Tab-separated table of C-alpha atoms in Angstrom:
chain	number	residue	atom	x	y	z
A	1	UNK	CA	-199.051	119.261	-5.318
A	2	UNK	CA	-201.581	117.887	-7.087
A	3	UNK	CA	-202.298	117.565	-10.540
A	4	UNK	CA	-205.858	118.605	-11.957
A	5	UNK	CA	-207.833	115.715	-12.677
A	6	UNK	CA	-208.380	116.775	-16.368
A	7	UNK	CA	-203.986	116.791	-16.651
A	8	UNK	CA	-201.867	113.851	-18.135
A	9	UNK	CA	-200.900	111.364	-15.736
A	10	UNK	CA	-197.174	112.140	-14.862
A	11	UNK	CA	-194.771	109.171	-15.825
A	12	UNK	CA	-193.717	107.137	-12.288
A	13	UNK	CA	-189.781	108.380	-13.058
A	14	UNK	CA	-191.724	112.446	-13.325
A	15	UNK	CA	-194.237	111.382	-9.975
A	16	UNK	CA	-190.758	109.814	-8.380
A	17	UNK	CA	-188.812	112.954	-8.764
A	18	UNK	CA	-191.450	114.841	-7.778
A	19	UNK	CA	-192.156	113.074	-4.351
A	20	UNK	CA	-188.080	113.241	-4.124
A	21	UNK	CA	-188.118	117.221	-3.598
A	22	UNK	CA	-190.261	116.929	-0.253
A	23	UNK	CA	-186.743	115.986	1.809
A	24	UNK	CA	-183.396	117.087	0.905
A	25	UNK	CA	-182.115	113.725	2.171
A	26	UNK	CA	-182.168	110.603	0.213
A	27	UNK	CA	-181.540	108.766	3.706
A	28	UNK	CA	-183.343	109.824	6.913
A	29	UNK	CA	-183.487	106.990	9.079
A	30	UNK	CA	-187.375	107.522	11.760
A	31	UNK	CA	-190.906	106.657	12.097
A	32	UNK	CA	-192.343	109.658	13.185
A	33	UNK	CA	-193.316	110.275	9.251
A	34	UNK	CA	-194.151	107.260	9.001
A	35	UNK	CA	-196.587	106.392	11.333
A	36	UNK	CA	-198.110	110.484	10.392
A	37	UNK	CA	-198.404	108.817	6.903
A	38	UNK	CA	-199.797	105.226	7.572
A	39	UNK	CA	-203.147	106.830	9.982
A	40	UNK	CA	-203.651	109.530	7.111
A	41	UNK	CA	-204.189	106.123	4.713
A	42	UNK	CA	-206.113	105.016	7.320
A	43	UNK	CA	-203.570	102.238	8.793
A	44	UNK	CA	-202.595	99.576	5.740
A	45	UNK	CA	-200.185	98.347	7.510
A	46	UNK	CA	-203.066	96.541	9.969
A	47	UNK	CA	-204.486	95.063	7.086
A	48	UNK	CA	-202.209	93.295	5.088
A	49	UNK	CA	-201.799	89.718	5.017
A	50	UNK	CA	-199.316	87.906	7.066
A	51	UNK	CA	-196.594	89.009	7.526
A	52	UNK	CA	-192.640	87.052	7.549
A	53	UNK	CA	-189.799	90.668	8.507
A	54	UNK	CA	-186.707	90.243	6.992
A	55	UNK	CA	-183.347	92.335	7.807
A	56	UNK	CA	-179.604	91.617	7.512
A	57	UNK	CA	-176.895	93.087	5.287
A	58	UNK	CA	-176.149	90.630	2.371
A	59	UNK	CA	-178.535	87.462	1.431
A	60	UNK	CA	-182.400	89.573	1.925
A	61	UNK	CA	-183.217	89.480	-1.596
A	62	UNK	CA	-182.483	85.923	-2.495
A	63	UNK	CA	-183.834	84.519	0.812
A	64	UNK	CA	-186.667	86.264	0.015
A	65	UNK	CA	-186.681	85.139	-3.780
A	66	UNK	CA	-186.561	81.568	-2.041
A	67	UNK	CA	-189.468	81.873	0.380
A	68	UNK	CA	-191.265	83.489	-2.758
A	69	UNK	CA	-191.074	80.504	-4.488
A	70	UNK	CA	-191.521	78.030	-2.523
A	71	UNK	CA	-194.179	79.275	-1.021
A	72	UNK	CA	-195.702	79.470	-4.496
A	73	UNK	CA	-195.518	76.075	-5.093
A	74	UNK	CA	-197.063	75.282	-2.395
A	75	UNK	CA	-200.157	77.253	-4.096
A	76	UNK	CA	-200.253	80.756	-1.801
A	77	UNK	CA	-200.487	83.782	-2.993
A	78	UNK	CA	-197.252	86.104	-2.078
A	79	UNK	CA	-197.566	89.589	-1.780
A	80	UNK	CA	-193.603	91.054	-1.651
A	81	UNK	CA	-191.878	94.230	-0.895
A	82	UNK	CA	-188.165	94.744	-2.057
A	83	UNK	CA	-185.762	97.384	-2.474
A	84	UNK	CA	-184.063	98.735	-3.834
A	85	UNK	CA	-185.321	98.142	-7.585
A	86	UNK	CA	-182.548	97.316	-10.754
A	87	UNK	CA	-183.817	98.920	-13.076
A	88	UNK	CA	-188.155	99.711	-12.823
A	89	UNK	CA	-189.453	101.103	-9.687
A	90	UNK	CA	-192.628	98.568	-10.360
A	91	UNK	CA	-189.807	95.657	-9.202
A	92	UNK	CA	-190.448	96.798	-5.643
A	93	UNK	CA	-193.711	95.379	-5.403
A	94	UNK	CA	-194.870	92.352	-6.034
A	95	UNK	CA	-198.871	91.561	-6.026
A	96	UNK	CA	-199.760	87.626	-5.123
A	97	UNK	CA	-202.191	85.978	-7.190
A	98	UNK	CA	-203.235	82.085	-7.893
A	99	UNK	CA	-200.680	80.616	-9.932
A	100	UNK	CA	-197.989	83.003	-9.160
A	101	UNK	CA	-197.089	86.679	-8.305
A	102	UNK	CA	-196.438	89.502	-11.239
A	103	UNK	CA	-194.982	92.938	-10.661
A	104	UNK	CA	-197.399	96.045	-9.931
A	105	UNK	CA	-198.292	97.571	-13.141
A	106	UNK	CA	-197.349	101.280	-14.383
A	107	UNK	CA	-201.484	102.713	-13.715
A	108	UNK	CA	-201.910	100.639	-9.635
A	109	UNK	CA	-198.710	102.155	-8.806
A	110	UNK	CA	-199.123	105.520	-10.274
A	111	UNK	CA	-202.587	105.724	-8.138
A	112	UNK	CA	-201.063	104.419	-4.804
A	113	UNK	CA	-198.368	106.716	-4.791
A	114	UNK	CA	-200.206	109.490	-5.940
A	115	UNK	CA	-202.797	108.750	-3.070
A	116	UNK	CA	-199.739	108.309	-1.172
A	117	UNK	CA	-198.867	111.841	-2.150
A	118	UNK	CA	-202.347	113.721	-1.522
A	119	UNK	CA	-202.339	112.693	2.051
A	120	UNK	CA	-198.695	113.373	2.797
A	121	UNK	CA	-199.883	117.157	1.246
A	122	UNK	CA	-196.302	118.821	1.036
A	123	UNK	CA	-194.774	117.735	4.669
A	124	UNK	CA	-191.701	116.240	4.603
A	125	UNK	CA	-191.102	113.124	4.224
A	126	UNK	CA	-188.355	110.617	2.202
A	127	UNK	CA	-188.712	108.831	-1.121
A	128	UNK	CA	-188.587	105.186	0.688
A	129	UNK	CA	-190.645	106.315	3.173
A	130	UNK	CA	-193.217	107.324	0.523
A	131	UNK	CA	-192.911	104.202	-1.306
A	132	UNK	CA	-193.810	102.362	1.919
A	133	UNK	CA	-196.372	104.024	2.807
A	134	UNK	CA	-197.705	102.754	-1.079
A	135	UNK	CA	-196.419	99.394	-0.623
A	136	UNK	CA	-198.521	98.788	2.188
A	137	UNK	CA	-201.654	100.803	0.654
A	138	UNK	CA	-201.459	98.437	-2.412
A	139	UNK	CA	-201.277	95.657	-0.717
A	140	UNK	CA	-204.008	96.356	2.076
A	141	UNK	CA	-205.785	96.499	-1.610
A	142	UNK	CA	-205.048	93.263	-2.776
A	143	UNK	CA	-205.644	89.878	-1.113
A	144	UNK	CA	-203.520	86.926	-0.142
A	145	UNK	CA	-201.700	84.531	2.191
A	146	UNK	CA	-198.644	86.241	3.280
A	147	UNK	CA	-196.587	89.123	2.368
A	148	UNK	CA	-192.643	89.063	2.109
A	149	UNK	CA	-190.926	92.701	3.640
A	150	UNK	CA	-187.424	93.641	3.193
A	151	UNK	CA	-185.936	96.146	5.350
A	152	UNK	CA	-183.947	98.533	3.080
A	153	UNK	CA	-181.578	100.188	5.490
A	154	UNK	CA	-181.156	98.572	9.181
A	155	UNK	CA	-183.910	97.832	10.817
A	156	UNK	CA	-184.998	99.737	14.145
A	157	UNK	CA	-185.968	102.887	12.131
A	158	UNK	CA	-186.562	101.369	8.910
A	159	UNK	CA	-190.032	102.327	7.032
A	160	UNK	CA	-191.078	98.947	6.590
A	161	UNK	CA	-190.872	98.341	11.247
A	162	UNK	CA	-194.060	99.028	11.575
A	163	UNK	CA	-195.780	95.809	11.566
A	164	UNK	CA	-196.509	94.879	15.076
A	165	UNK	CA	-197.003	90.997	14.756
A	166	UNK	CA	-195.264	89.641	11.969
A	167	UNK	CA	-195.100	85.483	11.246
A	168	UNK	CA	-191.376	85.287	11.943
A	169	UNK	CA	-188.568	87.596	12.018
A	170	UNK	CA	-185.584	86.370	9.598
A	171	UNK	CA	-182.017	87.879	10.126
A	172	UNK	CA	-179.677	87.256	7.129
A	173	UNK	CA	-175.634	87.608	7.266
A	174	UNK	CA	-174.922	90.772	9.279
A	175	UNK	CA	-171.840	92.053	8.280
A	176	UNK	CA	-169.900	95.762	8.225
A	177	UNK	CA	-171.820	98.239	5.511
A	178	UNK	CA	-173.728	101.547	6.115
A	179	UNK	CA	-171.798	102.148	8.824
A	180	UNK	CA	-172.293	106.417	8.911
A	181	UNK	CA	-176.372	105.420	9.868
A	182	UNK	CA	-175.794	102.261	11.553
A	183	UNK	CA	-172.996	102.755	13.589
A	184	UNK	CA	-169.399	101.705	12.630
A	185	UNK	CA	-168.928	97.543	15.190
A	186	UNK	CA	-170.409	94.722	14.016
A	187	UNK	CA	-172.343	94.872	17.528
A	188	UNK	CA	-173.940	98.228	17.113
A	189	UNK	CA	-175.128	97.160	13.283
A	190	UNK	CA	-176.645	93.760	14.515
A	191	UNK	CA	-178.043	95.914	16.896
A	192	UNK	CA	-179.824	97.945	14.855
A	193	UNK	CA	-181.324	94.685	12.925
A	194	UNK	CA	-182.234	92.778	15.939
A	195	UNK	CA	-184.283	95.964	16.763
A	196	UNK	CA	-186.992	93.910	14.178
A	197	UNK	CA	-187.811	90.961	16.612
A	198	UNK	CA	-191.110	90.978	18.908
A	199	UNK	CA	-192.091	90.168	21.060
A	200	UNK	CA	-192.955	86.252	21.106
A	201	UNK	CA	-192.212	86.034	17.346
A	202	UNK	CA	-190.416	83.102	15.752
A	203	UNK	CA	-186.612	84.604	14.590
A	204	UNK	CA	-184.385	82.615	12.349
A	205	UNK	CA	-181.180	83.954	12.307
A	206	UNK	CA	-178.602	82.568	9.873
A	207	UNK	CA	-175.421	82.428	10.895
A	208	UNK	CA	-173.216	85.000	12.285
A	209	UNK	CA	-169.909	86.315	13.093
A	210	UNK	CA	-170.103	85.899	17.773
A	211	UNK	CA	-170.410	89.393	18.347
A	212	UNK	CA	-173.638	89.635	16.069
A	213	UNK	CA	-174.933	87.053	17.428
A	214	UNK	CA	-174.707	87.592	21.042
A	215	UNK	CA	-177.290	90.524	20.046
A	216	UNK	CA	-179.500	88.596	18.559
A	217	UNK	CA	-179.625	86.371	21.098
A	218	UNK	CA	-180.171	89.066	23.420
A	219	UNK	CA	-182.236	90.833	21.694
A	220	UNK	CA	-184.404	87.229	21.117
A	221	UNK	CA	-184.386	86.427	25.094
A	222	UNK	CA	-185.128	90.159	25.867
A	223	UNK	CA	-187.756	89.910	23.960
A	224	UNK	CA	-189.293	86.429	24.892
A	225	UNK	CA	-189.222	84.934	21.320
A	226	UNK	CA	-187.604	81.427	20.057
A	227	UNK	CA	-184.813	81.735	18.278
A	228	UNK	CA	-183.802	79.155	15.188
A	229	UNK	CA	-180.279	79.479	14.850
A	230	UNK	CA	-177.785	77.537	11.992
A	231	UNK	CA	-175.700	75.747	13.463
A	232	UNK	CA	-177.737	75.507	16.342
A	233	UNK	CA	-181.234	74.698	15.616
A	234	UNK	CA	-180.966	73.558	11.885
A	235	UNK	CA	-178.364	73.217	9.547
A	236	UNK	CA	-177.537	73.370	5.711
A	237	UNK	CA	-175.207	71.414	3.603
A	238	UNK	CA	-173.839	70.543	0.252
A	239	UNK	CA	-173.308	66.738	-0.164
A	240	UNK	CA	-172.584	65.270	-3.793
A	241	UNK	CA	-173.759	69.138	-5.194
A	242	UNK	CA	-177.231	68.876	-3.650
A	243	UNK	CA	-178.313	71.183	-0.315
A	244	UNK	CA	-179.121	68.904	2.200
A	245	UNK	CA	-181.131	70.164	5.502
A	246	UNK	CA	-181.314	69.330	8.932
A	247	UNK	CA	-182.841	70.119	12.036
A	248	UNK	CA	-185.287	68.632	14.695
A	249	UNK	CA	-187.769	67.910	12.783
A	250	UNK	CA	-185.518	65.076	10.376
A	251	UNK	CA	-183.752	65.472	6.779
A	252	UNK	CA	-184.382	66.994	3.702
A	253	UNK	CA	-182.499	66.227	0.344
A	254	UNK	CA	-183.192	69.061	-2.632
A	255	UNK	CA	-181.770	70.053	-5.795
A	256	UNK	CA	-179.373	72.604	-5.915
A	257	UNK	CA	-180.149	76.143	-5.803
A	258	UNK	CA	-180.545	77.387	-9.560
A	259	UNK	CA	-179.005	81.128	-7.568
A	260	UNK	CA	-174.973	80.254	-8.135
A	261	UNK	CA	-172.721	80.398	-5.743
A	262	UNK	CA	-171.586	78.436	-2.055
A	263	UNK	CA	-173.528	81.843	-0.352
A	264	UNK	CA	-177.267	80.209	-1.963
A	265	UNK	CA	-177.146	77.541	-0.489
A	266	UNK	CA	-177.558	78.754	3.118
A	267	UNK	CA	-179.582	81.916	1.713
A	268	UNK	CA	-182.506	78.741	0.620
A	269	UNK	CA	-181.441	77.038	4.068
A	270	UNK	CA	-182.517	80.369	5.925
A	271	UNK	CA	-185.627	80.453	4.046
A	272	UNK	CA	-186.531	76.675	4.785
A	273	UNK	CA	-185.673	77.011	8.244
A	274	UNK	CA	-187.492	80.141	8.187
A	275	UNK	CA	-190.653	78.433	6.502
A	276	UNK	CA	-190.879	75.549	9.051
A	277	UNK	CA	-190.742	77.607	11.746
A	278	UNK	CA	-194.162	78.787	11.383
A	279	UNK	CA	-196.790	76.156	12.452
A	280	UNK	CA	-199.499	78.419	9.929
A	281	UNK	CA	-197.301	76.949	6.965
A	282	UNK	CA	-197.732	72.945	5.597
A	283	UNK	CA	-195.087	73.331	3.629
A	284	UNK	CA	-194.636	69.492	1.376
A	285	UNK	CA	-191.173	68.024	0.047
A	286	UNK	CA	-192.265	69.134	-3.224
A	287	UNK	CA	-193.129	72.483	-2.433
A	288	UNK	CA	-189.493	72.938	-0.787
A	289	UNK	CA	-187.381	71.111	-4.389
A	290	UNK	CA	-189.826	73.584	-6.655
A	291	UNK	CA	-188.655	76.084	-4.617
A	292	UNK	CA	-185.490	76.033	-4.419
A	293	UNK	CA	-184.947	75.274	-8.174
A	294	UNK	CA	-187.164	77.726	-9.413
A	295	UNK	CA	-186.344	80.852	-7.162
A	296	UNK	CA	-184.889	83.348	-9.357
A	297	UNK	CA	-182.976	86.754	-8.253
A	298	UNK	CA	-181.432	89.392	-11.252
A	299	UNK	CA	-178.135	90.783	-11.053
A	300	UNK	CA	-176.584	87.860	-7.583
A	301	UNK	CA	-174.106	86.356	-9.888
A	302	UNK	CA	-176.031	86.442	-13.038
A	303	UNK	CA	-174.918	84.887	-16.233
A	304	UNK	CA	-175.738	86.460	-19.419
A	305	UNK	CA	-177.033	84.316	-21.226
A	306	UNK	CA	-178.101	86.673	-24.345
A	307	UNK	CA	-178.259	90.276	-24.968
A	308	UNK	CA	-176.560	93.432	-26.265
A	309	UNK	CA	-172.905	92.515	-24.289
A	310	UNK	CA	-172.540	89.504	-25.184
A	311	UNK	CA	-172.136	91.210	-28.616
A	312	UNK	CA	-169.504	93.821	-27.515
A	313	UNK	CA	-167.369	91.359	-25.598
A	314	UNK	CA	-164.338	88.706	-26.304
A	315	UNK	CA	-166.119	85.795	-28.354
A	316	UNK	CA	-167.287	83.250	-26.507
A	317	UNK	CA	-166.376	84.969	-23.441
A	318	UNK	CA	-168.886	84.471	-19.947
A	319	UNK	CA	-170.375	87.757	-18.315
A	320	UNK	CA	-171.458	87.886	-15.213
A	321	UNK	CA	-173.454	90.291	-13.154
A	322	UNK	CA	-173.229	90.675	-9.519
A	323	UNK	CA	-174.588	93.678	-7.535
A	324	UNK	CA	-172.397	92.597	-4.341
A	325	UNK	CA	-170.675	95.941	-2.571
A	326	UNK	CA	-169.125	95.683	0.044
A	327	UNK	CA	-166.817	93.310	1.534
A	328	UNK	CA	-168.499	90.730	2.170
A	329	UNK	CA	-170.674	90.581	-0.746
A	330	UNK	CA	-167.418	90.720	-2.240
A	331	UNK	CA	-165.893	87.473	-0.133
A	332	UNK	CA	-169.178	85.300	-1.413
A	333	UNK	CA	-168.873	86.446	-4.840
A	334	UNK	CA	-165.295	85.524	-5.076
A	335	UNK	CA	-165.604	82.685	-3.895
A	336	UNK	CA	-168.386	81.559	-6.159
A	337	UNK	CA	-165.777	82.532	-8.692
A	338	UNK	CA	-162.945	80.667	-7.321
A	339	UNK	CA	-165.642	77.252	-7.348
A	340	UNK	CA	-166.455	78.167	-11.230
A	341	UNK	CA	-162.601	78.303	-12.187
A	342	UNK	CA	-162.114	75.348	-10.359
A	343	UNK	CA	-164.667	73.351	-13.008
A	344	UNK	CA	-163.185	75.443	-16.123
A	345	UNK	CA	-160.234	77.404	-15.660
A	346	UNK	CA	-160.252	81.052	-17.799
A	347	UNK	CA	-158.326	84.201	-17.296
A	348	UNK	CA	-160.669	86.473	-14.869
A	349	UNK	CA	-161.266	90.479	-15.176
A	350	UNK	CA	-163.645	92.743	-12.649
A	351	UNK	CA	-165.756	95.493	-13.932
A	352	UNK	CA	-166.309	97.662	-10.933
A	353	UNK	CA	-168.131	100.582	-10.546
A	354	UNK	CA	-169.175	101.457	-6.915
A	355	UNK	CA	-171.192	103.986	-4.977
A	356	UNK	CA	-168.723	106.945	-2.400
A	357	UNK	CA	-169.981	105.953	0.173
A	358	UNK	CA	-168.212	102.574	0.078
A	359	UNK	CA	-164.986	100.558	0.884
A	360	UNK	CA	-163.671	100.006	-2.243
A	361	UNK	CA	-160.451	97.921	-0.735
A	362	UNK	CA	-162.430	95.942	1.145
A	363	UNK	CA	-164.628	94.591	-1.628
A	364	UNK	CA	-161.998	94.303	-4.282
A	365	UNK	CA	-159.561	93.218	-1.664
A	366	UNK	CA	-161.311	89.523	-2.533
A	367	UNK	CA	-160.266	89.569	-6.026
A	368	UNK	CA	-156.678	90.418	-5.737
A	369	UNK	CA	-156.124	86.511	-5.316
A	370	UNK	CA	-158.254	85.688	-8.503
A	371	UNK	CA	-157.534	88.615	-10.669
A	372	UNK	CA	-154.892	90.861	-11.500
A	373	UNK	CA	-157.136	93.239	-13.883
A	374	UNK	CA	-159.353	95.647	-12.979
A	375	UNK	CA	-161.696	97.832	-14.971
A	376	UNK	CA	-163.201	100.735	-12.785
A	377	UNK	CA	-165.892	102.415	-14.563
A	378	UNK	CA	-168.203	105.262	-13.143
A	379	UNK	CA	-172.314	104.793	-12.932
A	380	UNK	CA	-174.152	106.809	-14.815
A	381	UNK	CA	-176.704	108.990	-13.803
A	382	UNK	CA	-175.601	108.337	-10.239
A	383	UNK	CA	-174.345	111.942	-8.323
A	384	UNK	CA	-173.293	109.644	-5.210
A	385	UNK	CA	-171.114	107.554	-7.541
A	386	UNK	CA	-167.265	107.330	-6.632
A	387	UNK	CA	-165.075	108.334	-9.453
A	388	UNK	CA	-163.462	105.946	-11.766
A	389	UNK	CA	-160.020	107.113	-10.756
A	390	UNK	CA	-160.763	107.161	-6.988
A	391	UNK	CA	-161.665	103.177	-7.233
A	392	UNK	CA	-158.667	102.954	-9.967
A	393	UNK	CA	-156.571	103.970	-7.036
A	394	UNK	CA	-158.403	101.759	-4.874
A	395	UNK	CA	-157.045	98.620	-6.958
A	396	UNK	CA	-153.527	100.006	-7.600
A	397	UNK	CA	-153.134	100.060	-3.677
A	398	UNK	CA	-153.697	96.101	-3.786
A	399	UNK	CA	-150.995	95.319	-6.173
A	400	UNK	CA	-153.711	95.041	-8.929
A	401	UNK	CA	-153.174	96.146	-12.567
A	402	UNK	CA	-156.105	98.856	-13.260
A	403	UNK	CA	-157.280	100.353	-16.075
A	404	UNK	CA	-160.784	103.273	-16.504
A	405	UNK	CA	-162.872	103.220	-19.450
A	406	UNK	CA	-166.037	105.630	-19.329
A	407	UNK	CA	-169.011	102.721	-19.671
A	408	UNK	CA	-169.505	99.532	-19.863
A	409	UNK	CA	-169.860	99.151	-23.348
A	410	UNK	CA	-166.364	100.882	-23.802
A	411	UNK	CA	-165.183	98.358	-21.534
A	412	UNK	CA	-165.858	95.603	-23.104
A	413	UNK	CA	-164.887	96.419	-26.778
A	414	UNK	CA	-161.352	97.537	-25.275
A	415	UNK	CA	-161.300	93.692	-24.094
A	416	UNK	CA	-162.184	92.267	-26.881
A	417	UNK	CA	-159.786	93.743	-29.048
A	418	UNK	CA	-157.116	91.898	-26.781
A	419	UNK	CA	-155.737	88.421	-27.746
A	420	UNK	CA	-157.330	85.798	-25.198
A	421	UNK	CA	-155.833	82.571	-25.959
A	422	UNK	CA	-158.722	81.036	-24.004
A	423	UNK	CA	-161.797	83.358	-23.696
A	424	UNK	CA	-161.769	84.914	-20.142
A	425	UNK	CA	-164.585	84.956	-17.820
A	426	UNK	CA	-165.677	88.607	-16.665
A	427	UNK	CA	-167.360	89.829	-13.650
A	428	UNK	CA	-168.795	93.189	-13.805
A	429	UNK	CA	-169.589	94.059	-10.003
A	430	UNK	CA	-169.612	96.774	-7.033
A	431	UNK	CA	-173.116	98.379	-7.156
A	432	UNK	CA	-176.596	97.434	-7.639
A	433	UNK	CA	-177.238	100.605	-8.890
A	434	UNK	CA	-174.626	99.644	-11.663
A	435	UNK	CA	-175.965	96.343	-12.140
A	436	UNK	CA	-179.238	97.840	-12.832
A	437	UNK	CA	-177.475	99.960	-15.932
A	438	UNK	CA	-175.979	96.923	-16.895
A	439	UNK	CA	-179.806	94.710	-17.508
A	440	UNK	CA	-180.866	98.043	-19.387
A	441	UNK	CA	-177.827	98.121	-21.112
A	442	UNK	CA	-178.260	94.486	-21.995
A	443	UNK	CA	-181.985	94.938	-22.856
A	444	UNK	CA	-182.574	92.197	-20.476
A	445	UNK	CA	-184.620	94.026	-17.661
A	446	UNK	CA	-186.283	91.998	-14.438
A	447	UNK	CA	-189.639	90.875	-15.301
């Protein structure tokens, strides 16, 4: 369906709603529809800048943020495609510009989506497929030096897995998630993600569980792709609060990442290893330093320092936001909170909302030793959100004290009425969809 030329342009939300109606399944992995779309668009995926392709369970976005910040500090123009978005769909599409990238504007994005809608001609396609086709269309039309391409789900059948010869294939830590689509074992999930490895293309992997690494190694051998694995080809550590990276080319002593948490040292190390594995890039020490310090990625252990939330919660409390939603995501958030507790001790409250297909008990178990106070909230306007009472049951099964609140504002205002000797540390977590809702409520959407 297309609109008459003289009609008012639809909003992006209206357009996405229209595209959503083309396929009854929100997620339907496969590449046939994607290849059809790209052929009708004139194969824009063959005309984009050189690609760094990023798969994994956790840390994809943060690793991409370090790559982008470092490449931009080196003077390169960097396109980036990420998902999901937090507040506005524009966040998924960053266009490279001299001096730093920008989120795509409404008019340019609308034009790209409408062109994809036109060539699709009403045939079944998921929103992610249509969005990814629009991304390739946009990136092919705008010159840049490199495209950072984040896998949406899995790898083998993900809509991004149509680039034949990327500069590098990057695999962040793999853990149990999306088992209904990727399989119920770490081996099967790793197989899906390792399928982004292309013949002869360097593979850079984070530290993995042995069964996941075995799959990656086997696929790299099969594709004759050089493998640069953490702990073998390169190492990253924290020494006196600084990031120390070492490989066979030498050692770099860098300022700690601005993004908080021990896991961010690992994500930054993966980004450094990736850039050092690509012969075409000559990145100097100053660019690495600027990239590691300057990288920003919202809703990943993000301290809320302004906005509406601070006025709702207890006075002088700390409010943190993290989009972690699986057991491993909970583990790294809990470790970061443990580090904070060692520095400045505060009572901890976890406000959580999750999607229905997540393992709430496995996620919340990470916080059992840090707090007994959980507040369960729904995620507004998400039909697949976990009911708050079901999330509360998971918390109770872990021996946690749990309350149910109708939303974030109500939860924070309830906490502000409690008598704390020391202002609490509050973590809002459990879903990137919840995190996006919080950023919108707070009036601080990603720029």
